[in-house]
């Protein structure tokens, strides 16, 4: 009996660590603030053909609408109900998008904001994305419904009602995060409402959730909620599939709450990954690329099976959350492509690619005063569509990092080498390194200030390969550099430190 119970518990836990990706695909992309109509089109025209496994979407439920500042991106992290109309579109558009993405094998993962509702200072009225009335001051959200009984204010012991000290786990879980009305998730009623919201999405066909602000929720409360979730929709997923759960816990070390407290529930975001990778790629703090020989758990990151990894996210690309100045983003495009390629070539973790919008930065004493600016919008506040040009780039302020040739091709590389071990490491004791993935792929980086000129064992079968960074294989020709691998698996590499992209990647499917 005891053994059976343990098996059942572990079965449940591990099941929620599986992203249920399809067709041998591996990487997820966060289409931050994209409209549902654009995501649906992107699944069909770009993500499926280029091997993307899934999309993390912005919160789909009703949220506050703010005028001051004007329609900040973060208004979507202030729910006012679980009705499915948001800045990204209507419930019908959401459903259509989930169906169309699923039909081409691209999974949808929902950003679930369940720790809180809107800010206490959110006022009252119908300034919400579906136009439903709510009152922040009365803690009244009739469209759920939640009333003042459903919040933690009685439980929180700080004078201000806010989290004042991250060293006190009770404050962090029971008090308000930046003034956000904190839900009483120990209540059966609240758990039921949250689970019903998530189950509606599961039944529509989503494959899982990025759960927001998990540090601020008790693991036991989350366990209860996750335990109520339905299996995935059998129209697209095999019977008995549990939703993929990846939890946002920012753990850079030294806090009372650690990422590992959440491992048994699902995967967790590994924030050390992007912070360290940023230091390495920027060569800050004396870091060198060759130190990454034991990248992954060897660097003190969480166990591989628990990690979701990313170079940057929607918070730390603009100074929110944590990670610090080292975080590399699209603003440093050359470094960003290198960092993204390193992540996608390396076997550690479930990888998530960021896809951003541009905004006008305004630094005052190192802080961006415009870190609130929302997605490209019309004057009425509605989000602009994502125009796509013949050269595959996007317009109107949408950056579309996931479409950059170097990043897109490394997503394909990750699929081609999936399951193959990290192999054939080489380094020059500085910032030139190379590694392969079994006999399926090989990548070489030159982040030094001098040329790389070396012959290496790639582990690949002999032949001519097309570098997927400087170009790509198109039909039987190669638009980039060609690399000749001898029958002994060895190949000569020459990479100038002045190259537009100082790295080279070849794989089984780029063989000419
Ligand atoms: C303001 C004052 C508070 C005051 C309050 C009174 O600053 O001192 O108590 O008014 O009402 C916005 C504003 C913030 C404002 C708050 C409430 O920036 O100034 O408080 O709204 O009105 C995003 C943004 C936040 C934003 C929030 C809600 O980053 O700036 O707050 O959305 O709109 C920690 C957490 C981690 C979190 C990270 C940012 O452990 O969980 O901070 N990351 C996730 C999301 C993130 C999101 C939230 C959590 C909250 O990734 O995008 O915050 O859902 O590290
Ligand atoms: Ca809480």
Coordinates of C-alpha atoms and ligand atoms in Angstrom, one line a residue:
X1 CA 0.0 0.0 0.0
X2 CA 2.7 2.4 1.1
X3 CA 4.8 1.5 -2.0
X4 CA 1.8 2.0 -4.3
X5 CA 1.2 5.4 -2.8
X6 CA 4.8 6.4 -3.3
X7 CA 4.7 5.2 -6.9
X8 CA 1.5 7.1 -7.5
X9 CA 3.0 10.3 -6.0
X10 CA 6.2 10.0 -8.0
X11 CA 4.3 9.1 -11.1
X12 CA 2.3 12.3 -10.8
X13 CA 5.3 14.4 -10.0
X14 CA 7.5 13.2 -12.9
X15 CA 4.6 13.3 -15.3
X16 CA 4.3 17.1 -14.7
X17 CA 7.9 17.5 -15.7
X18 CA 7.3 16.3 -19.2
X19 CA 6.6 19.0 -21.8
X20 CA 4.8 16.5 -24.1
X21 CA 6.5 18.0 -27.1
X22 CA 5.7 16.3 -30.4
X23 CA 7.5 15.2 -33.7
X24 CA 10.9 15.2 -32.1
X25 CA 10.8 18.9 -31.3
X26 CA 12.4 20.3 -28.3
X27 CA 12.4 24.1 -27.8
X28 CA 9.7 26.5 -26.6
X29 CA 9.3 30.1 -27.6
X30 CA 7.7 32.9 -25.5
X31 CA 5.7 35.0 -27.9
X32 CA 5.5 37.8 -25.3
X33 CA 2.3 39.9 -25.7
X34 CA 1.5 38.5 -29.2
X35 CA -2.2 38.5 -30.2
X36 CA -3.8 35.1 -30.5
X37 CA -4.5 35.6 -34.2
X38 CA -0.8 36.2 -34.8
X39 CA 0.3 33.2 -32.8
X40 CA -2.1 31.0 -34.8
X41 CA -0.6 32.2 -38.0
X42 CA 2.9 31.9 -36.7
X43 CA 2.4 28.3 -35.7
X44 CA 1.3 27.4 -39.2
X45 CA 3.7 29.5 -41.3
X46 CA 6.8 29.4 -39.2
X47 CA 6.9 27.5 -35.9
X48 CA 5.9 24.1 -37.2
X49 CA 7.9 24.2 -40.4
X50 CA 11.0 25.2 -38.3
X51 CA 10.7 22.6 -35.6
X52 CA 9.5 24.7 -32.6
X53 CA 7.9 22.5 -30.0
X54 CA 5.7 25.0 -28.3
X55 CA 4.7 28.6 -27.4
X56 CA 4.5 30.2 -24.0
X57 CA 1.6 32.7 -24.3
X58 CA 0.9 35.8 -22.2
X59 CA -1.8 35.5 -19.5
X60 CA -5.1 34.8 -21.4
X61 CA -7.5 35.8 -18.6
X62 CA -9.2 39.1 -17.8
X63 CA -6.8 41.7 -16.5
X64 CA -6.8 45.3 -15.3
X65 CA -6.6 48.1 -17.9
X66 CA -4.4 51.0 -16.8
X67 CA -4.1 54.5 -18.0
X68 CA -1.2 55.7 -15.9
X69 CA 1.2 54.5 -17.1
X70 CA -0.5 53.9 -20.4
X71 CA -1.3 50.2 -20.9
X72 CA 1.9 48.8 -19.4
X73 CA 2.8 45.3 -20.4
X74 CA 2.5 44.3 -16.7
X75 CA -1.2 45.0 -16.5
X76 CA -1.6 41.4 -17.6
X77 CA -0.1 40.3 -14.3
X78 CA -3.0 41.8 -12.5
X79 CA -6.1 39.5 -13.0
X80 CA -9.6 40.7 -12.4
X81 CA -11.3 37.5 -13.4
X82 CA -10.8 34.1 -15.1
X83 CA -12.8 35.1 -18.2
X84 CA -10.8 34.5 -21.3
X85 CA -10.7 37.9 -22.9
X86 CA -7.4 39.8 -22.8
X87 CA -5.2 42.2 -24.6
X88 CA -4.2 39.3 -26.9
X89 CA -7.8 38.7 -28.0
X90 CA -11.2 37.1 -27.3
X91 CA -12.0 33.6 -26.1
X92 CA -13.0 32.5 -29.6
X93 CA -9.6 33.7 -30.9
X94 CA -7.8 31.9 -28.1
X95 CA -9.6 28.7 -28.9
X96 CA -8.9 29.0 -32.6
X97 CA -5.3 29.6 -31.9
X98 CA -4.9 26.6 -29.6
X99 CA -6.6 24.4 -32.1
X100 CA -4.6 25.5 -35.1
X101 CA -1.3 25.3 -33.2
X102 CA -2.1 21.8 -31.9
X103 CA -3.1 20.7 -35.4
X104 CA 0.4 21.5 -36.6
X105 CA 2.0 19.9 -33.6
X106 CA 2.9 23.1 -31.7
X107 CA 2.0 23.0 -28.0
X108 CA 0.6 25.9 -26.1
X109 CA 1.8 26.7 -22.5
X110 CA -0.2 29.3 -20.6
X111 CA 1.3 31.8 -18.2
X112 CA -1.0 31.3 -15.2
X113 CA -1.2 34.1 -12.7
X114 CA -2.8 32.5 -9.7
X115 CA -1.0 34.0 -6.7
X116 CA -2.9 37.2 -6.7
X117 CA -5.5 39.5 -8.4
X118 CA -4.8 43.1 -9.3
X119 CA -3.0 45.7 -7.2
X120 CA -4.7 47.0 -4.0
X121 CA -4.6 50.5 -5.6
X122 CA -6.4 49.3 -8.7
X123 CA -9.6 51.2 -8.0
X124 CA -13.0 50.1 -9.0
X125 CA -15.0 50.1 -12.2
X126 CA -15.0 48.3 -15.5
X127 CA -11.4 49.1 -16.5
X128 CA -10.7 45.5 -17.2
X129 CA -10.0 43.7 -20.5
X130 CA -13.5 42.1 -20.7
X131 CA -15.2 45.1 -19.3
X132 CA -16.4 43.4 -16.2
X133 CA -16.8 45.4 -13.0
X134 CA -14.5 44.8 -10.0
X135 CA -13.4 46.7 -6.9
X136 CA -9.8 46.4 -5.7
X137 CA -10.5 48.4 -2.6
X138 CA -13.4 46.1 -1.6
X139 CA -11.5 43.1 -2.8
X140 CA -14.6 42.2 -4.8
X141 CA -14.3 40.4 -8.1
X142 CA -17.8 39.2 -8.9
X143 CA -16.9 37.6 -12.2
X144 CA -15.0 34.8 -10.4
X145 CA -16.5 35.5 -7.8
X146 CA -13.9 36.3 -5.1
X147 CA -14.7 38.5 -2.1
X148 CA -12.5 39.9 0.7
X149 CA -12.7 36.5 2.5
X150 CA -10.7 34.9 -0.3
X151 CA -7.6 37.0 0.3
X152 CA -4.6 36.6 2.7
X153 CA -4.7 40.0 4.5
X154 CA -5.7 38.4 7.8
X155 CA -2.8 35.9 7.5
X156 CA -0.1 38.3 6.6
X157 CA 1.8 39.6 9.7
X158 CA 3.7 42.6 8.3
X159 CA 2.7 46.1 9.3
X160 CA 2.4 47.3 5.7
X161 CA 0.6 44.1 4.4
X162 CA 3.5 43.9 1.9
X163 CA 6.4 41.5 1.7
X164 CA 9.1 43.3 3.6
X165 CA 11.7 40.6 4.1
X166 CA 12.5 37.8 1.7
X167 CA 14.2 36.0 4.5
X168 CA 10.8 35.2 6.1
X169 CA 9.0 32.5 4.2
X170 CA 5.6 33.4 5.8
X171 CA 5.8 37.0 4.5
X172 CA 6.8 35.9 1.1
X173 CA 3.9 33.5 0.8
X174 CA 1.1 35.3 2.7
X175 CA 1.8 39.0 2.1
X176 CA 1.3 41.2 -0.9
X177 CA 3.9 41.1 -3.7
X178 CA 4.2 44.8 -4.8
X179 CA 0.7 45.6 -3.6
X180 CA -1.0 42.7 -5.4
X181 CA -4.0 41.3 -3.6
X182 CA -2.8 38.0 -2.4
X183 CA -5.1 35.0 -2.8
X184 CA -5.8 32.6 0.1
X185 CA -4.8 29.5 -1.7
X186 CA -5.3 27.3 1.4
X187 CA -9.0 27.7 1.0
X188 CA -10.9 24.9 -0.8
X189 CA -13.0 27.5 -2.5
X190 CA -10.1 29.4 -4.0
X191 CA -8.3 26.3 -5.0
X192 CA -11.4 25.1 -6.8
X193 CA -11.7 28.4 -8.7
X194 CA -8.1 28.3 -9.8
X195 CA -8.2 24.7 -10.8
X196 CA -11.4 25.3 -12.8
X197 CA -9.7 28.1 -14.7
X198 CA -6.7 25.9 -15.5
X199 CA -9.0 23.0 -16.5
X200 CA -10.9 25.1 -18.9
X201 CA -7.6 25.8 -20.7
X202 CA -6.6 22.1 -20.5
X203 CA -9.9 21.1 -22.1
X204 CA -9.3 23.7 -24.9
X205 CA -6.1 21.9 -25.6
X206 CA -3.2 23.6 -23.9
X207 CA -0.2 21.3 -22.9
X208 CA 0.7 23.0 -19.7
X209 CA 1.5 26.1 -17.6
X210 CA 4.2 28.5 -16.7
X211 CA 3.1 29.2 -13.2
X212 CA 3.8 32.8 -12.2
X213 CA 5.2 33.9 -8.9
X214 CA 5.5 30.4 -7.3
X215 CA 7.9 31.6 -4.6
X216 CA 4.9 33.4 -3.3
X217 CA 2.7 30.3 -3.0
X218 CA 3.0 27.4 -0.6
X219 CA 4.2 24.2 -2.3
X220 CA 1.4 22.3 -0.5
X221 CA -1.3 24.7 -1.9
X222 CA 0.2 24.2 -5.4
X223 CA 0.2 20.4 -4.9
X224 CA -3.5 20.5 -4.1
X225 CA -4.3 22.7 -7.1
X226 CA -2.1 20.7 -9.6
X227 CA -3.7 17.5 -8.2
X228 CA -7.1 18.7 -9.4
X229 CA -6.0 19.3 -13.0
X230 CA -7.4 17.2 -15.8
X231 CA -5.3 15.1 -18.1
X232 CA -4.5 16.7 -21.4
X233 CA -7.1 16.7 -24.2
X234 CA -6.9 13.3 -26.0
X235 CA -7.7 14.9 -29.3
X236 CA -4.0 15.8 -29.4
X237 CA -2.2 14.0 -26.5
X238 CA -2.0 10.4 -25.4
X239 CA -4.5 9.3 -22.8
X240 CA -3.3 9.9 -19.2
X241 CA -0.9 12.8 -20.1
X242 CA -0.5 15.2 -17.2
X243 CA -0.2 18.9 -17.9
X244 CA 3.4 20.2 -18.1
X245 CA 4.1 22.5 -15.1
X246 CA 7.1 24.9 -15.0
X247 CA 7.2 27.2 -12.0
X248 CA 8.6 30.6 -11.8
X249 CA 10.9 30.7 -8.8
X250 CA 13.8 33.2 -8.9
X251 CA 16.6 31.5 -7.0
X252 CA 20.0 33.0 -7.4
X253 CA 21.0 31.5 -4.0
X254 CA 21.0 33.0 -0.5
X255 CA 17.2 33.3 0.0
X256 CA 15.0 31.5 2.5
X257 CA 12.9 29.9 -0.3
X258 CA 14.8 27.7 -2.8
X259 CA 13.9 26.4 -6.2
X260 CA 14.3 22.8 -4.9
X261 CA 11.3 23.3 -2.6
X262 CA 9.2 23.0 -5.8
X263 CA 11.0 20.2 -7.7
X264 CA 8.5 17.5 -6.7
X265 CA 5.7 19.6 -8.3
X266 CA 7.1 20.2 -11.7
X267 CA 10.0 21.9 -13.4
X268 CA 11.3 25.2 -12.3
X269 CA 12.8 28.2 -14.1
X270 CA 16.7 28.2 -13.6
X271 CA 17.5 31.9 -13.3
X272 CA 21.2 31.2 -12.6
X273 CA 21.5 30.0 -16.1
X274 CA 21.0 33.3 -17.9
X275 CA 22.8 35.3 -15.3
X276 CA 25.9 33.1 -15.5
X277 CA 25.8 32.7 -19.3
X278 CA 25.6 36.5 -19.5
X279 CA 28.8 36.9 -17.4
X280 CA 30.6 34.3 -19.5
X281 CA 29.6 35.7 -22.9
X282 CA 30.4 39.3 -21.7
X283 CA 33.6 38.1 -20.2
X284 CA 32.7 39.8 -16.9
X285 CA 34.1 38.8 -13.5
X286 CA 37.0 37.1 -15.1
X287 CA 34.7 34.5 -16.7
X288 CA 35.9 32.5 -19.7
X289 CA 34.0 30.4 -22.1
X290 CA 36.3 27.4 -21.4
X291 CA 35.1 27.3 -17.8
X292 CA 31.8 26.0 -19.3
X293 CA 33.3 22.6 -19.9
X294 CA 31.1 21.3 -17.1
X295 CA 28.1 23.7 -17.8
X296 CA 24.9 22.6 -16.2
X297 CA 24.8 20.8 -12.9
X298 CA 28.5 21.3 -12.6
X299 CA 27.9 25.0 -12.3
X300 CA 25.6 24.5 -9.4
X301 CA 22.4 24.6 -11.5
X302 CA 19.4 22.5 -10.5
X303 CA 19.2 18.8 -11.7
X304 CA 18.8 18.6 -15.4
X305 CA 15.3 17.0 -15.1
X306 CA 14.0 20.0 -13.2
X307 CA 15.2 22.8 -15.3
X308 CA 13.7 25.2 -17.8
X309 CA 16.5 27.4 -19.2
X310 CA 16.5 30.7 -21.1
X311 CA 19.0 33.5 -21.9
X312 CA 16.6 36.2 -20.8
X313 CA 12.9 36.5 -20.0
X314 CA 10.3 39.3 -20.2
X315 CA 11.2 40.6 -16.8
X316 CA 15.0 40.6 -16.7
X317 CA 15.3 41.9 -20.3
X318 CA 14.0 45.2 -18.9
X319 CA 15.4 45.2 -15.3
X320 CA 12.4 43.6 -13.6
X321 CA 12.7 40.4 -11.5
X322 CA 16.2 39.3 -11.0
X323 CA 19.3 38.3 -12.9
X324 CA 21.1 41.6 -13.0
X325 CA 23.1 43.6 -15.5
X326 CA 24.8 40.6 -17.0
X327 CA 21.6 39.4 -18.8
X328 CA 22.1 39.4 -22.5
X329 CA 19.1 40.4 -24.7
X330 CA 18.3 41.3 -28.3
X331 CA 19.8 44.8 -27.6
X332 CA 23.2 43.1 -27.7
X333 CA 22.4 41.1 -30.8
X334 CA 25.8 39.6 -31.5
X335 CA 26.3 38.3 -28.0
X336 CA 22.7 37.2 -27.8
X337 CA 23.0 35.0 -30.9
X338 CA 26.1 33.4 -29.4
X339 CA 24.4 32.9 -26.0
X340 CA 21.3 31.5 -27.5
X341 CA 23.3 29.1 -29.7
X342 CA 25.2 27.9 -26.7
X343 CA 22.0 27.2 -24.8
X344 CA 20.4 25.4 -27.8
X345 CA 23.4 23.3 -28.5
X346 CA 23.8 22.2 -24.9
X347 CA 21.8 19.2 -23.6
X348 CA 20.9 20.8 -20.2
X349 CA 17.3 21.7 -19.5
X350 CA 14.1 22.4 -21.4
X351 CA 15.1 25.5 -23.5
X352 CA 12.9 28.5 -24.0
X353 CA 13.6 31.1 -26.6
X354 CA 12.5 34.7 -26.0
X355 CA 10.6 36.8 -28.6
X356 CA 10.3 40.4 -27.7
X357 CA 9.0 43.8 -28.7
X358 CA 11.2 46.8 -29.0
X359 CA 10.6 49.9 -26.8
X360 CA 12.4 53.2 -26.4
X361 CA 14.7 52.9 -23.5
X362 CA 15.4 55.8 -21.2
X363 CA 18.1 55.2 -18.7
X364 CA 18.4 57.5 -15.7
X365 CA 21.1 56.4 -13.2
X366 CA 21.2 53.0 -14.7
X367 CA 17.4 52.4 -14.5
X368 CA 15.2 52.3 -17.5
X369 CA 12.3 54.7 -16.9
X370 CA 10.5 53.1 -19.8
X371 CA 10.6 49.5 -18.5
X372 CA 6.8 49.6 -18.3
X373 CA 6.1 50.2 -22.0
X374 CA 3.6 47.8 -23.5
X375 CA 3.6 46.0 -26.9
X376 CA 3.4 47.9 -30.2
X377 CA -0.1 49.4 -30.1
X378 CA -2.6 51.7 -31.8
X379 CA -3.6 54.9 -30.0
X380 CA -6.7 53.2 -28.6
X381 CA -4.3 50.8 -26.8
X382 CA -5.1 47.8 -28.9
X383 CA -2.1 45.7 -29.8
X384 CA -0.8 45.8 -33.3
X385 CA -0.5 42.7 -35.5
X386 CA 2.9 41.3 -36.3
X387 CA 3.7 42.0 -39.9
X388 CA 6.1 39.5 -41.5
X389 CA 8.3 40.4 -44.5
X390 CA 9.7 38.3 -47.3
X391 CA 13.1 38.3 -45.7
X392 CA 11.5 36.6 -42.6
X393 CA 11.9 39.6 -40.3
X394 CA 9.1 41.2 -38.5
X395 CA 8.0 44.9 -38.5
X396 CA 6.2 47.4 -36.3
X397 CA 8.5 47.0 -33.3
X398 CA 8.2 43.2 -33.0
X399 CA 11.8 41.8 -32.7
X400 CA 11.1 38.2 -33.5
X401 CA 14.4 36.8 -32.2
X402 CA 12.9 33.3 -32.8
X403 CA 13.0 34.1 -36.5
X404 CA 16.6 35.2 -36.6
X405 CA 18.4 32.7 -38.9
X406 CA 21.1 31.8 -36.3
X407 CA 18.5 31.1 -33.5
X408 CA 16.0 29.4 -35.7
X409 CA 18.7 27.1 -37.1
X410 CA 19.9 26.2 -33.6
X411 CA 16.4 25.2 -32.7
X412 CA 16.6 22.8 -35.6
X413 CA 20.1 21.7 -34.4
X414 CA 18.7 20.9 -30.9
X415 CA 16.0 18.7 -32.5
X416 CA 18.6 16.9 -34.7
X417 CA 20.9 16.1 -31.8
X418 CA 18.1 15.4 -29.3
X419 CA 19.1 12.5 -27.0
X420 CA 22.8 12.6 -28.0
X421 CA 25.5 13.1 -25.3
X422 CA 27.7 16.2 -24.9
X423 CA 30.9 15.0 -26.6
X424 CA 34.3 15.9 -28.2
X425 CA 34.9 19.0 -26.0
X426 CA 37.8 21.2 -27.0
X427 CA 39.0 24.6 -25.7
X428 CA 42.0 26.9 -26.0
X429 CA 42.1 27.7 -22.3
X430 CA 40.4 30.9 -23.0
X431 CA 37.2 31.9 -25.0
X432 CA 37.4 29.5 -27.9
X433 CA 35.5 26.2 -27.3
X434 CA 33.9 23.5 -29.3
X435 CA 31.6 20.6 -28.5
X436 CA 29.5 18.0 -30.2
X437 CA 26.4 16.0 -29.6
X438 CA 27.3 12.4 -30.2
X439 CA 27.7 11.9 -34.0
X440 CA 24.8 14.3 -34.9
X441 CA 26.1 17.8 -34.5
X442 CA 29.1 20.0 -33.7
X443 CA 29.5 23.7 -32.7
X444 CA 32.6 25.9 -32.5
X445 CA 32.7 29.3 -30.7
X446 CA 35.3 32.1 -30.9
X447 CA 34.7 34.7 -28.3
X448 CA 38.4 35.7 -28.0
X449 CA 39.9 38.8 -29.6
X450 CA 41.9 36.8 -32.1
X451 CA 41.2 34.3 -34.8
X452 CA 40.4 30.7 -34.2
X453 CA 42.3 28.3 -36.4
X454 CA 42.2 24.7 -35.4
X455 CA 41.5 21.1 -36.6
X456 CA 39.1 19.2 -34.4
X457 CA 37.5 15.9 -34.0
X458 CA 33.8 16.5 -34.6
X459 CA 32.4 13.0 -34.1
X460 CA 30.5 13.4 -37.3
X461 CA 30.6 11.0 -40.3
X462 CA 32.8 12.3 -43.2
X463 CA 31.4 14.7 -45.8
X464 CA 30.7 18.3 -46.5
X465 CA 28.5 20.2 -44.1
X466 CA 26.8 23.5 -44.4
X467 CA 27.3 25.9 -41.5
X468 CA 23.8 26.9 -40.2
X469 CA 25.1 30.1 -38.6
X470 CA 26.6 32.0 -41.6
X471 CA 23.9 30.5 -43.9
X472 CA 22.0 27.3 -44.2
X473 CA 21.3 24.4 -46.5
X474 CA 18.8 25.3 -49.2
X475 CA 17.9 22.3 -51.4
X476 CA 21.3 20.9 -52.3
X477 CA 23.3 24.1 -51.9
X478 CA 24.7 26.0 -49.0
X479 CA 24.3 29.7 -48.5
X480 CA 27.0 29.9 -45.8
X481 CA 30.4 28.5 -45.0
X482 CA 31.1 24.9 -45.9
X483 CA 33.0 22.6 -43.5
X484 CA 34.7 19.4 -44.8
X485 CA 34.8 16.5 -42.3
X486 CA 37.3 13.8 -43.1
X487 CA 36.6 10.1 -42.8
X488 CA 38.4 10.3 -39.5
X489 CA 35.8 12.8 -38.2
X490 CA 38.2 15.7 -38.2
X491 CA 37.6 19.1 -39.7
X492 CA 39.5 22.4 -40.0
X493 CA 37.8 25.5 -38.6
X494 CA 38.8 29.1 -39.1
X495 CA 36.7 31.8 -37.4
X496 CA 37.7 35.4 -37.4
X497 CA 37.0 37.3 -34.2
X498 CA 35.6 40.0 -36.5
X499 CA 33.0 37.8 -38.1
X500 CA 29.5 39.0 -37.9
X501 CA 28.8 35.8 -35.9
X502 CA 32.0 34.3 -34.5
X503 CA 30.7 30.7 -34.3
X504 CA 30.0 27.8 -36.6
X505 CA 27.5 24.9 -36.3
X506 CA 27.0 21.8 -38.4
X507 CA 24.7 18.8 -38.0
X508 CA 23.4 15.6 -39.6
X509 CA 20.7 17.5 -41.5
X510 CA 23.0 20.2 -42.8
X511 CA 25.2 17.6 -44.7
X512 CA 25.3 18.4 -48.4
Ligands
LIG1 C1 3.1 49.7 -6.6 C2 4.2 50.0 -5.7 C3 4.1 49.1 -4.4 C4 2.8 49.4 -3.8 C5 1.6 49.2 -4.8 C6 0.3 49.6 -4.2 O1 5.5 49.7 -6.3 O2 5.2 49.4 -3.5 O3 2.6 48.5 -2.8 O4 1.9 49.9 -6.0 O5 -0.7 49.2 -5.0 C7 3.3 46.7 -11.0 C8 4.2 47.9 -10.7 C9 4.4 48.1 -9.2 C10 3.0 48.2 -8.5 C11 2.2 47.0 -8.8 C12 0.8 47.0 -8.2 O6 5.4 47.7 -11.3 O7 5.1 49.3 -9.0 O8 3.2 48.4 -7.1 O9 2.1 46.8 -10.3 O10 0.1 48.0 -8.8 C13 5.0 42.2 -13.2 C14 5.9 43.4 -13.1 C15 5.7 44.2 -11.9 C16 4.2 44.6 -11.8 C17 3.4 43.3 -11.8 C18 1.9 43.6 -11.7 O11 7.3 42.9 -13.1 O12 6.5 45.4 -11.9 O13 4.0 45.4 -10.7 O14 3.6 42.6 -13.0 O15 1.5 44.3 -12.7 C19 9.8 38.9 -7.8 C20 8.8 37.8 -7.8 C21 8.6 37.2 -9.2 C22 8.2 38.3 -10.2 C23 9.3 39.3 -10.2 C24 9.0 40.5 -11.1 O16 9.3 36.8 -6.9 O17 7.5 36.3 -9.1 O18 9.5 39.9 -8.8 N1 8.0 37.8 -11.5 C25 6.6 37.5 -12.0 C26 6.3 37.9 -13.4 C27 6.3 39.4 -13.5 C28 5.1 39.9 -12.7 C29 4.8 39.1 -11.5 C30 5.5 38.0 -11.1 C31 3.6 39.5 -10.7 O19 7.3 37.3 -14.3 O20 6.2 39.9 -14.8 O21 5.3 41.3 -12.3 O22 2.5 38.8 -11.3 O23 11.1 38.5 -8.0
LIG2 CA1 0.9 34.5 -1.9

